[in-house]
GROMACS .gro file of C-alpha atoms in nm:
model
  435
    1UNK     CA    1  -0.057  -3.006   0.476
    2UNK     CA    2  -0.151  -2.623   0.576
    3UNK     CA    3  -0.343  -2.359   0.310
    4UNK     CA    4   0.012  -2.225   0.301
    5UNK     CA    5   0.218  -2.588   0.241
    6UNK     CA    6  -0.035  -2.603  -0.048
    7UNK     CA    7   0.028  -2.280  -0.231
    8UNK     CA    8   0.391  -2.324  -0.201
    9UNK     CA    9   0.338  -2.657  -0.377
   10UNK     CA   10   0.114  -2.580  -0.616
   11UNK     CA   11   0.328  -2.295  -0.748
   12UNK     CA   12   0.634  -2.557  -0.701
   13UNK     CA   13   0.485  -2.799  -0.965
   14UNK     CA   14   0.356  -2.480  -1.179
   15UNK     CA   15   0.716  -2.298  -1.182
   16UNK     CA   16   0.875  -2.623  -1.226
   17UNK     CA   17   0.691  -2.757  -1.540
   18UNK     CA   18   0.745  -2.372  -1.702
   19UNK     CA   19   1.122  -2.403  -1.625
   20UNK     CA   20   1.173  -2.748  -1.739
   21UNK     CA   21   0.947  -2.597  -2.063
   22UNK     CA   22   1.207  -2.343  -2.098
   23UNK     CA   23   1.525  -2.564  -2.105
   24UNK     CA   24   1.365  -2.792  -2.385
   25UNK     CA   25   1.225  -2.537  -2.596
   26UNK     CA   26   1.558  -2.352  -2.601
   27UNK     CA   27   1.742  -2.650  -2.630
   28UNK     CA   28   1.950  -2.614  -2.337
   29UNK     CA   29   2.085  -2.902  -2.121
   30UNK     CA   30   2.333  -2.733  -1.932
   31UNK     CA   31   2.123  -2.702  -1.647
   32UNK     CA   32   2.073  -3.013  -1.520
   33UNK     CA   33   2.047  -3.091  -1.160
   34UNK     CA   34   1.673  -3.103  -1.210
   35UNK     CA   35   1.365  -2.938  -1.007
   36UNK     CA   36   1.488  -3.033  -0.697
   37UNK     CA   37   1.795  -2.870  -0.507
   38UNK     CA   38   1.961  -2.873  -0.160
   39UNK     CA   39   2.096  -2.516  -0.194
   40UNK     CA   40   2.071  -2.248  -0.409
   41UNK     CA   41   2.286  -1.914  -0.446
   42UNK     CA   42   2.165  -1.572  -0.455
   43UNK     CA   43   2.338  -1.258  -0.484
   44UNK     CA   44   2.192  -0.920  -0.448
   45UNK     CA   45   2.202  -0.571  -0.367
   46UNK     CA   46   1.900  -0.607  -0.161
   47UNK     CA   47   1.911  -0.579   0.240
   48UNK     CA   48   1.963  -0.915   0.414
   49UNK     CA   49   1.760  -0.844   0.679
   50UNK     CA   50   1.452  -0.778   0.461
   51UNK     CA   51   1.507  -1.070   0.305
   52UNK     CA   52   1.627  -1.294   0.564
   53UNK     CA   53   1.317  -1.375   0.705
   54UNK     CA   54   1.137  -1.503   0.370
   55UNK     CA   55   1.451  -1.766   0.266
   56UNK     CA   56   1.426  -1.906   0.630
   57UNK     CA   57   1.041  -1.995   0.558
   58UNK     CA   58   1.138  -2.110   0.232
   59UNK     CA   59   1.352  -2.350   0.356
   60UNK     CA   60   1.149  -2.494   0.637
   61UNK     CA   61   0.915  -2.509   0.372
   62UNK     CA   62   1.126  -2.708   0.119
   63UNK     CA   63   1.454  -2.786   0.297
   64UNK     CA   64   1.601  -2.627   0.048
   65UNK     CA   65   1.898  -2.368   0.154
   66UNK     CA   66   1.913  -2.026   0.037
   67UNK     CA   67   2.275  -1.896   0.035
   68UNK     CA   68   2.233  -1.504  -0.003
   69UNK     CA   69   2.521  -1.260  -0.043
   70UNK     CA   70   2.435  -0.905  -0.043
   71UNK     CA   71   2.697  -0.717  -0.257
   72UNK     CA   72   2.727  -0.313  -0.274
   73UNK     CA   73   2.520  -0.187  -0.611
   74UNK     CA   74   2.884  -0.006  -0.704
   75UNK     CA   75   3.060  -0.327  -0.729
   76UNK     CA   76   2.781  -0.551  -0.774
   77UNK     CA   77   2.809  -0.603  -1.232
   78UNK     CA   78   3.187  -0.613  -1.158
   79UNK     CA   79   3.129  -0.873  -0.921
   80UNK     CA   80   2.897  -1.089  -1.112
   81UNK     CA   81   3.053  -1.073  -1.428
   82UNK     CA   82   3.413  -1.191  -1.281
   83UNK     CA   83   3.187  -1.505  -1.082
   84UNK     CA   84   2.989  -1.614  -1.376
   85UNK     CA   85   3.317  -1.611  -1.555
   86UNK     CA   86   3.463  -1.848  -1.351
   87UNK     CA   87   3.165  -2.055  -1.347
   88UNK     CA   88   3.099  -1.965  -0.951
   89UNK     CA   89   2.821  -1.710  -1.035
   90UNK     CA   90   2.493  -1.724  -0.829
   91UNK     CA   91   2.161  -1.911  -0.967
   92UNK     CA   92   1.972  -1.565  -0.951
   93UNK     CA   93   2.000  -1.237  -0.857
   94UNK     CA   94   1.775  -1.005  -0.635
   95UNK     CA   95   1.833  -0.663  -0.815
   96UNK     CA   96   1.648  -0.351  -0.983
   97UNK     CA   97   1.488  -0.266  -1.358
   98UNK     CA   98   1.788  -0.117  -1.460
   99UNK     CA   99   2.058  -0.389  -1.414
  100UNK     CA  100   1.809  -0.658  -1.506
  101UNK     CA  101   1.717  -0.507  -1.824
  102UNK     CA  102   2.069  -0.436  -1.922
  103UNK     CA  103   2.152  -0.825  -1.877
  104UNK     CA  104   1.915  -0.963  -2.015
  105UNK     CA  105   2.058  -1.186  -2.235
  106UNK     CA  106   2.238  -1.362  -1.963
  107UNK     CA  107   1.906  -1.447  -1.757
  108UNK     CA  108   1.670  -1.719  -1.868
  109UNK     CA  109   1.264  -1.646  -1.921
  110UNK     CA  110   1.081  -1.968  -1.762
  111UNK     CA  111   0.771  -1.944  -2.071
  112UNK     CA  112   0.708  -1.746  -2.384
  113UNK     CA  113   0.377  -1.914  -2.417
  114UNK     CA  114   0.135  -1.581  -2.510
  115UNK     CA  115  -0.159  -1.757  -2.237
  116UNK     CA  116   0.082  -1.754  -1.960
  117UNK     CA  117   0.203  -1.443  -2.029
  118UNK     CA  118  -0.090  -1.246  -2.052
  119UNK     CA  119  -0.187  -1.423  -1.657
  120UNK     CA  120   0.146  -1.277  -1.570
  121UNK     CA  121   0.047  -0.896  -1.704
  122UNK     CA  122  -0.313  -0.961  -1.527
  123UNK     CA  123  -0.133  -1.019  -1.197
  124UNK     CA  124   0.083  -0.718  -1.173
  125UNK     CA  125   0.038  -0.413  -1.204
  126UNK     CA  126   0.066  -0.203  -1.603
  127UNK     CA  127   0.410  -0.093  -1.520
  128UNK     CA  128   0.564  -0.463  -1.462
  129UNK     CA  129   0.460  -0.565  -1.738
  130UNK     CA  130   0.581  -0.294  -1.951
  131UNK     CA  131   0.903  -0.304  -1.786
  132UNK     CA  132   0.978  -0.704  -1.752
  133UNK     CA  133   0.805  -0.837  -2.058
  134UNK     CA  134   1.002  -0.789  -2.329
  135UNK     CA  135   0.980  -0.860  -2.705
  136UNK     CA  136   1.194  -1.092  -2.940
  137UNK     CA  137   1.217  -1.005  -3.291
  138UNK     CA  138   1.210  -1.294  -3.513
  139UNK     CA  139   1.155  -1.246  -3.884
  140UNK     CA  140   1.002  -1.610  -3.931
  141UNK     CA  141   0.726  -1.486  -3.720
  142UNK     CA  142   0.457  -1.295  -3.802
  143UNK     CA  143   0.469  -1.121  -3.452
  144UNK     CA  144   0.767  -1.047  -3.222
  145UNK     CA  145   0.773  -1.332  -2.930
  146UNK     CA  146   0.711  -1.161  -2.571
  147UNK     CA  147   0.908  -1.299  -2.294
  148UNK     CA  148   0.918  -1.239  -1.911
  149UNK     CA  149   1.320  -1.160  -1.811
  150UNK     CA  150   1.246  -1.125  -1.392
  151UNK     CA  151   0.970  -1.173  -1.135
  152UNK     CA  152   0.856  -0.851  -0.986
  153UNK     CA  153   0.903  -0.865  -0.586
  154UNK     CA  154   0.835  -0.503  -0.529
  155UNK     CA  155   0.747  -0.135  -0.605
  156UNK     CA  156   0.918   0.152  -0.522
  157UNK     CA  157   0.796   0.484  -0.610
  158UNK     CA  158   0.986   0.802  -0.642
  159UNK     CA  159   0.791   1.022  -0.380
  160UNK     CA  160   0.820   1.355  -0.216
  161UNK     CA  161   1.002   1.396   0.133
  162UNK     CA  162   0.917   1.776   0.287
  163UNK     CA  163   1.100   1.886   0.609
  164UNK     CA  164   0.770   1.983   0.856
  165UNK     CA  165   0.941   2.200   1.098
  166UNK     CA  166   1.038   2.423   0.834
  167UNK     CA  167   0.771   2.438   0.649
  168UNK     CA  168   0.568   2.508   0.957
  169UNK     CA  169   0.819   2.792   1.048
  170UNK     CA  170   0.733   3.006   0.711
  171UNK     CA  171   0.449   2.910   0.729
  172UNK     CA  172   0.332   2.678   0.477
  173UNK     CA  173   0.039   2.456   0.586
  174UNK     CA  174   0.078   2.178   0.300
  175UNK     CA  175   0.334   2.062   0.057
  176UNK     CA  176   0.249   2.151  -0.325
  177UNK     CA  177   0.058   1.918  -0.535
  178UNK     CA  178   0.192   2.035  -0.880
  179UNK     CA  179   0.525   2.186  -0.991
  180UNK     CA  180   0.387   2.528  -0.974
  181UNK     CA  181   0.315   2.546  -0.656
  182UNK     CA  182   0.668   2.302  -0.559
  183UNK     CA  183   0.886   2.667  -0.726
  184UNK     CA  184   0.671   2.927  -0.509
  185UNK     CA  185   0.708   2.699  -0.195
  186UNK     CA  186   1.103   2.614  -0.285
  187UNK     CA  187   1.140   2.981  -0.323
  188UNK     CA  188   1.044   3.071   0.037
  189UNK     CA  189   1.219   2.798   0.199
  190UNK     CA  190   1.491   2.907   0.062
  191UNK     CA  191   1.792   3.056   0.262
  192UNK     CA  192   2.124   3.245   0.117
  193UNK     CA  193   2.399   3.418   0.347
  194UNK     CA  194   2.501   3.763   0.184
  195UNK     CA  195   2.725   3.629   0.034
  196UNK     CA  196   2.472   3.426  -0.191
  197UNK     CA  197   2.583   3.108   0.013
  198UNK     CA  198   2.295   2.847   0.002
  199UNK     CA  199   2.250   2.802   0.421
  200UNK     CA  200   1.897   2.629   0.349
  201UNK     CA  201   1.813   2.491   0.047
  202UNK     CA  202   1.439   2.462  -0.105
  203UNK     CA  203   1.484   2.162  -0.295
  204UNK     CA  204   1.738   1.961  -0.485
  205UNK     CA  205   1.719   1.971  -0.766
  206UNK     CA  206   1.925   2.080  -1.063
  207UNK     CA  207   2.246   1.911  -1.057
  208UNK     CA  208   2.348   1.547  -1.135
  209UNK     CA  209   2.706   1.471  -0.946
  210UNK     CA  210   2.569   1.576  -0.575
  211UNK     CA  211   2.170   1.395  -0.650
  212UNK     CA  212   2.181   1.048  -0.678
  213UNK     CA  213   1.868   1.034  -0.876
  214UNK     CA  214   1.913   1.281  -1.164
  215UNK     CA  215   1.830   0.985  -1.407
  216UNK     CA  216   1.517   0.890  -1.246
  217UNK     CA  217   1.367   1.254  -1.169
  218UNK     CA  218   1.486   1.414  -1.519
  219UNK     CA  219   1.281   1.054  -1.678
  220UNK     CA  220   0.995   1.130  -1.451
  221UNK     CA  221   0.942   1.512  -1.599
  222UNK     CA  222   0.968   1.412  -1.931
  223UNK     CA  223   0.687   1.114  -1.890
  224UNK     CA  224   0.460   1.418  -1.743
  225UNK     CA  225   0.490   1.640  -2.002
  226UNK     CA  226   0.397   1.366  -2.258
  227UNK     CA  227   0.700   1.143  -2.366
  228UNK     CA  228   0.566   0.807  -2.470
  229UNK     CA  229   0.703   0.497  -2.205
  230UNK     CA  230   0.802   0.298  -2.551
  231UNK     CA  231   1.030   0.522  -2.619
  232UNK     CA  232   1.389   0.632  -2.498
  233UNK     CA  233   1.486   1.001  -2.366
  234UNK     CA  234   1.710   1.031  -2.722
  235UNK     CA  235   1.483   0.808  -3.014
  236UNK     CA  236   1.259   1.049  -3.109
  237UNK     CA  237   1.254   1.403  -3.252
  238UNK     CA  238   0.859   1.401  -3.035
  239UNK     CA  239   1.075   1.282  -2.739
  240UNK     CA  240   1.354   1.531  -2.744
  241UNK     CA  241   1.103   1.774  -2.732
  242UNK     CA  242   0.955   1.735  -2.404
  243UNK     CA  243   1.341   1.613  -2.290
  244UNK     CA  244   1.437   2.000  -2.349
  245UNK     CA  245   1.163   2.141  -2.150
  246UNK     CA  246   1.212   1.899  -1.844
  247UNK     CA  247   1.600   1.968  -1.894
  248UNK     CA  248   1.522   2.308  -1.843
  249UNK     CA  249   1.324   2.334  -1.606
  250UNK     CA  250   1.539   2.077  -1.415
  251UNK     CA  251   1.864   2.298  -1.400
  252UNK     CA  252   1.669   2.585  -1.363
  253UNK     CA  253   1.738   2.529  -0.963
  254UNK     CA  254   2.110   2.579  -1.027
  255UNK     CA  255   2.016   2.922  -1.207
  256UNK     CA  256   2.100   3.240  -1.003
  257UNK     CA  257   1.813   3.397  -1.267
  258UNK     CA  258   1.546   3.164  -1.202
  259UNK     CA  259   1.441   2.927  -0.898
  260UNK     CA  260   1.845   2.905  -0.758
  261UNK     CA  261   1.814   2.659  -0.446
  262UNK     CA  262   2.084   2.422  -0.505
  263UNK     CA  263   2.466   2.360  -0.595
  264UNK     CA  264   2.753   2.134  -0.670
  265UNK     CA  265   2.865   2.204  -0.353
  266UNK     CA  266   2.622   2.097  -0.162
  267UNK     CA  267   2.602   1.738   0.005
  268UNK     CA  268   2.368   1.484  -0.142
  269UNK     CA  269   1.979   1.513  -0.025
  270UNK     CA  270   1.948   1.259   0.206
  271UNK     CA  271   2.225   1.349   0.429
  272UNK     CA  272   2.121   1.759   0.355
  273UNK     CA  273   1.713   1.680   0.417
  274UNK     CA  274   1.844   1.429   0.770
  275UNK     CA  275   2.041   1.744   0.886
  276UNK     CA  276   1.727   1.955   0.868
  277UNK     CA  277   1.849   2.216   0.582
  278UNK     CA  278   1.605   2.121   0.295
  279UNK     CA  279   1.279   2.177   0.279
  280UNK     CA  280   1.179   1.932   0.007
  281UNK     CA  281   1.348   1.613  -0.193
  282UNK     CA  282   1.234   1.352  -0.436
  283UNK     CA  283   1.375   0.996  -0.326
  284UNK     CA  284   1.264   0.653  -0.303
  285UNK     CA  285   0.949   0.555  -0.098
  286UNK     CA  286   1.214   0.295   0.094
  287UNK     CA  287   1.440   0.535   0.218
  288UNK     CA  288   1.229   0.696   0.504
  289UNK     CA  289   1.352   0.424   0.740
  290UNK     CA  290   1.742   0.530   0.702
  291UNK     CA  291   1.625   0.882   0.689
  292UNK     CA  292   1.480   0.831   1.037
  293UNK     CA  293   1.762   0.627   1.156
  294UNK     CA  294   1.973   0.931   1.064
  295UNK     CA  295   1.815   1.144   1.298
  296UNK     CA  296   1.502   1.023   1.474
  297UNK     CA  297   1.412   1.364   1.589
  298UNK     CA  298   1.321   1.534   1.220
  299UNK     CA  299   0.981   1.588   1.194
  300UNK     CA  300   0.869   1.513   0.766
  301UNK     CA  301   0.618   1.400   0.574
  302UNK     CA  302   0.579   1.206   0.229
  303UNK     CA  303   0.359   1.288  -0.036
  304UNK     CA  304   0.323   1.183  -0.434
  305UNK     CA  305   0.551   1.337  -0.605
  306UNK     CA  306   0.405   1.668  -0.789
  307UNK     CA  307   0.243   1.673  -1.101
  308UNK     CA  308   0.165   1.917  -1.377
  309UNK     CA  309  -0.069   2.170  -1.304
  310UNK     CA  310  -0.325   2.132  -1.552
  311UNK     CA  311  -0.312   1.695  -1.566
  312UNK     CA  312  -0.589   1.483  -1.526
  313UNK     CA  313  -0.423   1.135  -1.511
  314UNK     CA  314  -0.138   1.171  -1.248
  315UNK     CA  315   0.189   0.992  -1.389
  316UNK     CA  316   0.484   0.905  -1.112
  317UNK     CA  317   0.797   0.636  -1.168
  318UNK     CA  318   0.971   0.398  -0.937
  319UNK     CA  319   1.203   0.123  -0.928
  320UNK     CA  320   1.130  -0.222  -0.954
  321UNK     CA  321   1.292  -0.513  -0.760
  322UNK     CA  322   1.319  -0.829  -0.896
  323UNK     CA  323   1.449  -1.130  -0.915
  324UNK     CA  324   1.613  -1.310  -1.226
  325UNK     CA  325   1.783  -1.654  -1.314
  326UNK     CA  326   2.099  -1.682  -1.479
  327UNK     CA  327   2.094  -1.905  -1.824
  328UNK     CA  328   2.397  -2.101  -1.674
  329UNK     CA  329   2.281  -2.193  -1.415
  330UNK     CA  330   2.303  -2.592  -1.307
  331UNK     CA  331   1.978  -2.529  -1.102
  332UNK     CA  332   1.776  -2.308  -1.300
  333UNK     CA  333   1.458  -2.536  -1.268
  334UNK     CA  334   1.490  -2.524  -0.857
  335UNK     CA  335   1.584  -2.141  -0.903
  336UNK     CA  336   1.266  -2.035  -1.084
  337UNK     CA  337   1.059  -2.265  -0.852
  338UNK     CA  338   1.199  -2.012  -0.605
  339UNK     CA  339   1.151  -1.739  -0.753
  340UNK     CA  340   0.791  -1.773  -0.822
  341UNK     CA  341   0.698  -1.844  -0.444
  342UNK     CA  342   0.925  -1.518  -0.360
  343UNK     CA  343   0.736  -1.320  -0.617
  344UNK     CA  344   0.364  -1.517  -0.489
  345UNK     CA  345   0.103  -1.392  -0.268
  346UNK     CA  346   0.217  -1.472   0.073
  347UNK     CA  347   0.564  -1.346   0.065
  348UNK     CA  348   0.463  -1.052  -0.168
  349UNK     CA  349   0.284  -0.946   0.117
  350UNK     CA  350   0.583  -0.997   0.386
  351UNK     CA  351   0.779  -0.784   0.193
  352UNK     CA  352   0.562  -0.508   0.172
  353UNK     CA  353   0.451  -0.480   0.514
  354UNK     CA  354   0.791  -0.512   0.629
  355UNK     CA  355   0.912  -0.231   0.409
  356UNK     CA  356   0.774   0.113   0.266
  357UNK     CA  357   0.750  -0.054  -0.043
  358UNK     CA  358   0.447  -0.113  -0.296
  359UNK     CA  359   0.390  -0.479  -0.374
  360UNK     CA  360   0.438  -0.556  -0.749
  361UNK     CA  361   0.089  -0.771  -0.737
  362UNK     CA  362  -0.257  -0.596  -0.830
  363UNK     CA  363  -0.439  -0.848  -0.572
  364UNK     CA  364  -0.197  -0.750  -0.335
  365UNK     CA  365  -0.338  -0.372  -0.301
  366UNK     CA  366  -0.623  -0.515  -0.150
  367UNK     CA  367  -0.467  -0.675   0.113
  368UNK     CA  368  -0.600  -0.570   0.495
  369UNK     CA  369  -0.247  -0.570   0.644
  370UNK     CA  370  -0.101  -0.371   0.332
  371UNK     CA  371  -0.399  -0.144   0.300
  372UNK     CA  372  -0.378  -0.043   0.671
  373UNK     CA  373   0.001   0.108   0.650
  374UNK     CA  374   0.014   0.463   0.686
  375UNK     CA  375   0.149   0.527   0.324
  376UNK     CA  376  -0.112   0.335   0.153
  377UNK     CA  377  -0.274   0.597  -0.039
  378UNK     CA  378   0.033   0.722  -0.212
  379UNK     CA  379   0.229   0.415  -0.300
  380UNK     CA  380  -0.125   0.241  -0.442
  381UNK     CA  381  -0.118   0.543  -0.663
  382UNK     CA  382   0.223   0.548  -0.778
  383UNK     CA  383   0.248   0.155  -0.830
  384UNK     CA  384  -0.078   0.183  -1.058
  385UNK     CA  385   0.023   0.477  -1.252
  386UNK     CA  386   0.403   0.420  -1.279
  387UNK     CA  387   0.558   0.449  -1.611
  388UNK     CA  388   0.892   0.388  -1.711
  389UNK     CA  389   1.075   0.476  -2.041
  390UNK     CA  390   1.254   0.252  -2.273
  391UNK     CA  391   1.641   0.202  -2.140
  392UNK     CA  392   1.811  -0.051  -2.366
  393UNK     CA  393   2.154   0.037  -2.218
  394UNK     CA  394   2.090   0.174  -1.807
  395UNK     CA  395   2.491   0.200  -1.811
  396UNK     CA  396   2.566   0.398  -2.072
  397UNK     CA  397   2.244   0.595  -2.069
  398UNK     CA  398   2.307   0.705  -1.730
  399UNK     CA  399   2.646   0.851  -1.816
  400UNK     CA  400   2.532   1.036  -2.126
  401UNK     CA  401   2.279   1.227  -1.916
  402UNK     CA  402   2.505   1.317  -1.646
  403UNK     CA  403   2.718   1.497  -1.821
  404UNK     CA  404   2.415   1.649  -2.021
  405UNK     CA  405   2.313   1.782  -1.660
  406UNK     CA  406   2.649   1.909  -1.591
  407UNK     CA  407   2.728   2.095  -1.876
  408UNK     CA  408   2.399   2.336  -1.930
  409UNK     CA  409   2.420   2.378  -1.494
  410UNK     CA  410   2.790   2.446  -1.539
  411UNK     CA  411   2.693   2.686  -1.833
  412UNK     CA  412   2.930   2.477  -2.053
  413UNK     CA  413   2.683   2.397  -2.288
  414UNK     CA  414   2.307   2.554  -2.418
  415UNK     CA  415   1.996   2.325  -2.382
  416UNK     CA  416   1.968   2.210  -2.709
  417UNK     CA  417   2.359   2.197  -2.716
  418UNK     CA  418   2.340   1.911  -2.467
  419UNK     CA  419   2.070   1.732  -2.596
  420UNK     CA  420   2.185   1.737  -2.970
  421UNK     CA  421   2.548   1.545  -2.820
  422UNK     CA  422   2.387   1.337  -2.586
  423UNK     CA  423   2.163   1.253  -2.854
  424UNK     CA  424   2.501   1.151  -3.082
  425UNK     CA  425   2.664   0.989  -2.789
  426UNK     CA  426   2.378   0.792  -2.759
  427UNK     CA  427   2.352   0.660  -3.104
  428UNK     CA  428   2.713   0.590  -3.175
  429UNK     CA  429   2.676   0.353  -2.832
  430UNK     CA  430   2.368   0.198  -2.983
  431UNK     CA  431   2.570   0.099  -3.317
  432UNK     CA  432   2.880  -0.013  -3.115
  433UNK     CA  433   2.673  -0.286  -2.952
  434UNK     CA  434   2.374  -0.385  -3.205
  435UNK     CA  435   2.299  -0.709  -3.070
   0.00000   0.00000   0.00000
């Protein structure tokens, strides 16, 4: 047996033992079909071809086959919730933070043991396991029970894209550092017909129903001008203060009167920034591949995303990928086997070589073939210092602050005006669905 036979065994027996521990401490015995399995079922809205490669080692590994259907991340709740209804849902999911958070009581948590627990906070980086690791309320207890809802696979920080050609035709030498600087530089890239008609935009930002990531950038402002990560954008009077200033300065980009670069009209950045007519965009370390593929001849860099002038501890956000078994499922034991050799060493590595993605693992930042990819530097940085604020409801959360967007760039609605509804939107959802 080879060093890597071993390690996938030794995690076998260790993921096995915790599973089995789950389903008799819970009490329950629908699961069956024991440790062992000849297939499992996976459904994600991760790339088969990423993945591909990893379930084909698994199962020369184990002979164990991995049956993975990648669904589209529009349809993909729909999709589930219709399968596991007619008891012919998947075992587990590959996903992100936000729908595994927001189903969370339909996936199982292998241990709640506090030992194991802490190893699993020691092995991956701060924000796993302030994301994953959840608390349990239980007034019998002294403390609340912490449990672990999804193995981390992978990283994937919110960086900054800038267009080189056109920064080198103003010319700018760099891309900013801090927001300051990202204004005076969006300012000058800037292009308007006479007419006032945006022909090259500086930056997108500003709107929500033409950026994709509204949510994400509008969360990461707020976390850098000192909202706690325990919190929510809407719990707290302390939170809804910095929420107003990153609001503003948000749709400030959409405002003829102060840094105008961007409008509903408008395609979405990725396809604007691929076409060469935006100088700078926030997005997802992972999408520089498609962004290539979309036209191989742009010349851009990538960069951490900007930070406050005047801070001394930079603070960035990202997504996580994970992966997550479902309660109901008649292989559960064999599932979280799997999913702790997916979320292990070897494969953790795979997947971030493979991919401009930051592996979830602290031991994995050491790693010579992961330390020797060109983005090292930044995604080390944003992985370590990644926050991510309290979402209880993704979903709903998500709708409230799109229409928060809209209305103050659509002039419908004042700052405060916004916040104090989405605020009330918010908490009428919360007391609908008190679980």
């Amino acid at each position: 047996m080879n060093r890597f036979q071993i390690i996938v065994t030794i995690a076998s027996i260790f993921a096995a033992i915790a599973a089995l521990g789950f389903f008799a401490l819970s009490g329950n015995n629908s699961g069956g079909g024991g440790v062992s399995a000849t297939s499992l079922k996976i459904w994600g809205t991760e790339s088969t071809t990423a993945l591909r490669p990893l379930f084909e080692k698994y199962e020369r590994l184990t002979k164990t086959s991995i049956e993975y259907k990648e669904l589209n991340s529009s349809t993909f709740n729909s999709e589930i919730i219709e399968a596991l209804a007619s008891s012919d849902g998947p075992d587990a999911v590959i996903t992100d933070i936000d729908w595994i958070r927001e189903n969370k009581n339909k996936l199982a948590s292998p241990v709640t043991q506090a030992n194991m627990i802490a190893v699993f906070k020691d092995t991956y980086v701060d924000f796993v396991g302030s994301s994953l690791v959840l608390k349990k309320i239980d007034k019998t207890k002294e403390k609340p029970e912490e449990y672990i809802i999804s193995y981390p696979l992978w990283i994937d920080p919110i960086v900054l894209y800038w267009n080189k050609d056109i920064f080198n035709a103003e010319p700018i030498a760099l891309p900013p550092n801090d927001w300051d600087e990202f204004i005076k530089i969006s300012n000058k890239l800037r292009r308007t017909d006479a007419g006032g008609f945006i022909e090259r935009a500086g930056a997108a930002l500003g709107r929500a129903k033409n950026i994709p990531l509204h949510k994400k950038i509008l969360s990461l402002l707020t976390l850098q001008r000192g909202a706690n990560q325990q919190t929510s954008l809407f719990n707290s009077n302390e939170t809804k203060k910095h929420l107003e200033s990153s609001l503003r300065f948000y749709t400030d980009f959409v405002n003829p009167d102060r840094y105008y670069t961007w409008n509903a009209s408008l395609p979405e950045p990725r396809d604007y920034f691929a076409a060469g007519k935006l100088g700078m965009m926030l997005d997802y370390m992972s999408a520089s591949e498609s962004i290539s593929k979309k036209n191989s001849h742009l010349s851009f860099g990538v960069v951490r995303a900007p930070q406050p002038s005047a801070s001394e501890i930079p603070i960035h956000t990202a997504n996580i990928i994970g992966i997550s078994v479902f309660k109901v499922s008649k292989k559960a034991p064999a599932a979280f086997v799997f999913a702790t050799w997916l979320s292990g060493i070897d494969a953790g590595r795979d997947l971030a070589v493979s991919q401009n993605v930051a592996p979830a693992r602290r031991d994995l930042l050491r790693d010579k073939l992961i330390v020797a990819k060109p983005f090292f530097q930044i995604i080390k940085e944003e992985s370590l210092n990644a926050r991510y604020l309290q979402d209880t409801y993704p979903s709903a959360s998500a709708e409230i602050i799109f229409d928060m967007i809209e209305n103050v760039a659509d002039g419908q609605q004042t700052i405060t005006e916004a916040i104090n509804e989405a605020v009330r939107k918010m908490d009428r959802f919360e007391a609908a669905n008190k679980q």
